[in-house]
Amino acid sequence: METTLVGIIKKKSLAKELNQGEEGELILQSTPFYPEGGGQIGDQGLIFTSNSRAQVVDTQKMDEELILHRVKMLKGTLKKGEEVVAAVNCLISC
């Protein structure tokens, strides 16, 4: 699913980017990821661009409108405001 990266949290603070080797939480405008709840673990997968890749290790619902994607940056840099692709790993989450 193509979407916009609308927020980044790094070390419990808002950030403008997340770089290779860093961990943080990403907020997407829309998401195919199902958050943890009702005994089900949160979806896992990838959020990426042509130059960057983040592994989604967990997905948490903070309230009715806000879903956090906990990620480890594998390659490149993700920046707030850029268009990304969000893909659920169906071998793990479906």
Coordinates of C-alpha atoms in Angstrom, one line a residue:
M1 CA 0.0 0.0 0.0
E2 CA 1.3 3.4 -0.9
T3 CA 1.0 6.0 1.9
T4 CA 2.6 9.0 3.5
L5 CA 5.0 9.0 6.5
V6 CA 3.4 11.6 8.7
G7 CA 5.3 11.1 11.9
I8 CA 8.5 9.7 13.3
I9 CA 9.3 9.0 17.0
K10 CA 12.9 8.4 18.0
K11 CA 14.0 7.9 21.6
K12 CA 10.5 9.0 22.8
S13 CA 10.8 12.4 20.9
L14 CA 9.5 13.6 17.6
A15 CA 12.0 13.4 14.8
K16 CA 12.3 14.4 11.1
E17 CA 14.1 11.3 10.0
L18 CA 15.2 7.8 11.0
N19 CA 18.6 6.5 9.7
Q20 CA 20.1 3.1 9.0
G21 CA 20.7 1.1 12.2
E22 CA 18.3 3.2 14.3
E23 CA 15.0 2.1 15.9
G24 CA 11.8 4.1 16.3
E25 CA 8.1 4.3 15.7
L26 CA 6.5 5.5 12.4
I27 CA 3.1 7.0 11.9
L28 CA 1.5 6.5 8.5
Q29 CA -1.4 8.4 6.9
S30 CA -3.0 5.0 6.2
T31 CA -1.8 1.5 7.0
P32 CA -2.5 -2.1 6.0
F33 CA -1.0 -3.2 9.4
Y34 CA -3.3 -4.6 12.1
P35 CA -2.3 -3.5 15.6
E36 CA -1.9 -5.8 18.6
G37 CA -5.2 -6.4 20.4
G38 CA -7.7 -9.0 21.6
G39 CA -4.9 -11.5 22.0
Q40 CA -3.6 -11.1 18.5
I41 CA 0.0 -9.9 18.0
G42 CA 0.6 -6.8 15.9
D43 CA 1.4 -7.3 12.2
Q44 CA 5.0 -7.3 11.0
G45 CA 6.5 -6.5 7.6
L46 CA 8.3 -3.7 5.7
I47 CA 8.0 0.1 5.2
F48 CA 10.2 1.2 2.3
T49 CA 11.1 3.5 -0.5
S50 CA 13.4 2.9 -3.5
N51 CA 16.4 3.9 -1.3
S52 CA 15.4 2.8 2.2
R53 CA 13.9 -0.1 4.1
A54 CA 12.5 -0.4 7.6
Q55 CA 11.5 -3.8 9.2
V56 CA 8.2 -3.5 11.1
V57 CA 8.7 -5.6 14.3
D58 CA 5.5 -4.7 16.0
T59 CA 2.3 -2.6 15.5
Q60 CA 0.5 -1.0 18.4
K61 CA -2.7 1.0 18.6
M62 CA -2.3 4.1 20.8
D63 CA -5.9 5.3 20.4
E64 CA -8.8 5.0 17.9
E65 CA -6.9 7.1 15.3
L66 CA -3.2 6.5 16.0
I67 CA -1.3 3.3 15.1
L68 CA 2.5 3.1 15.8
H69 CA 4.7 0.9 13.6
R70 CA 7.8 -0.1 15.7
V71 CA 10.7 -0.4 13.2
K72 CA 14.4 -1.2 12.8
M73 CA 16.0 0.7 9.9
L74 CA 17.8 -1.8 7.7
K75 CA 18.9 0.6 4.9
G76 CA 19.0 4.3 4.1
T77 CA 16.9 7.1 5.7
L78 CA 13.2 7.6 6.0
K79 CA 12.0 11.2 6.3
K80 CA 8.8 12.7 7.6
G81 CA 6.5 13.7 4.7
E82 CA 7.8 11.3 2.1
E83 CA 5.8 8.7 0.2
V84 CA 6.4 5.1 1.3
V85 CA 5.2 1.6 0.6
A86 CA 3.8 -0.4 3.6
A87 CA 3.7 -4.2 3.2
V88 CA 2.6 -6.8 5.7
N89 CA 4.6 -10.0 5.9
C90 CA 1.8 -12.6 5.3
L91 CA 4.1 -15.5 6.2
I92 CA 4.2 -14.1 9.7
S93 CA 1.0 -12.0 10.1
C94 CA -1.7 -13.5 7.9

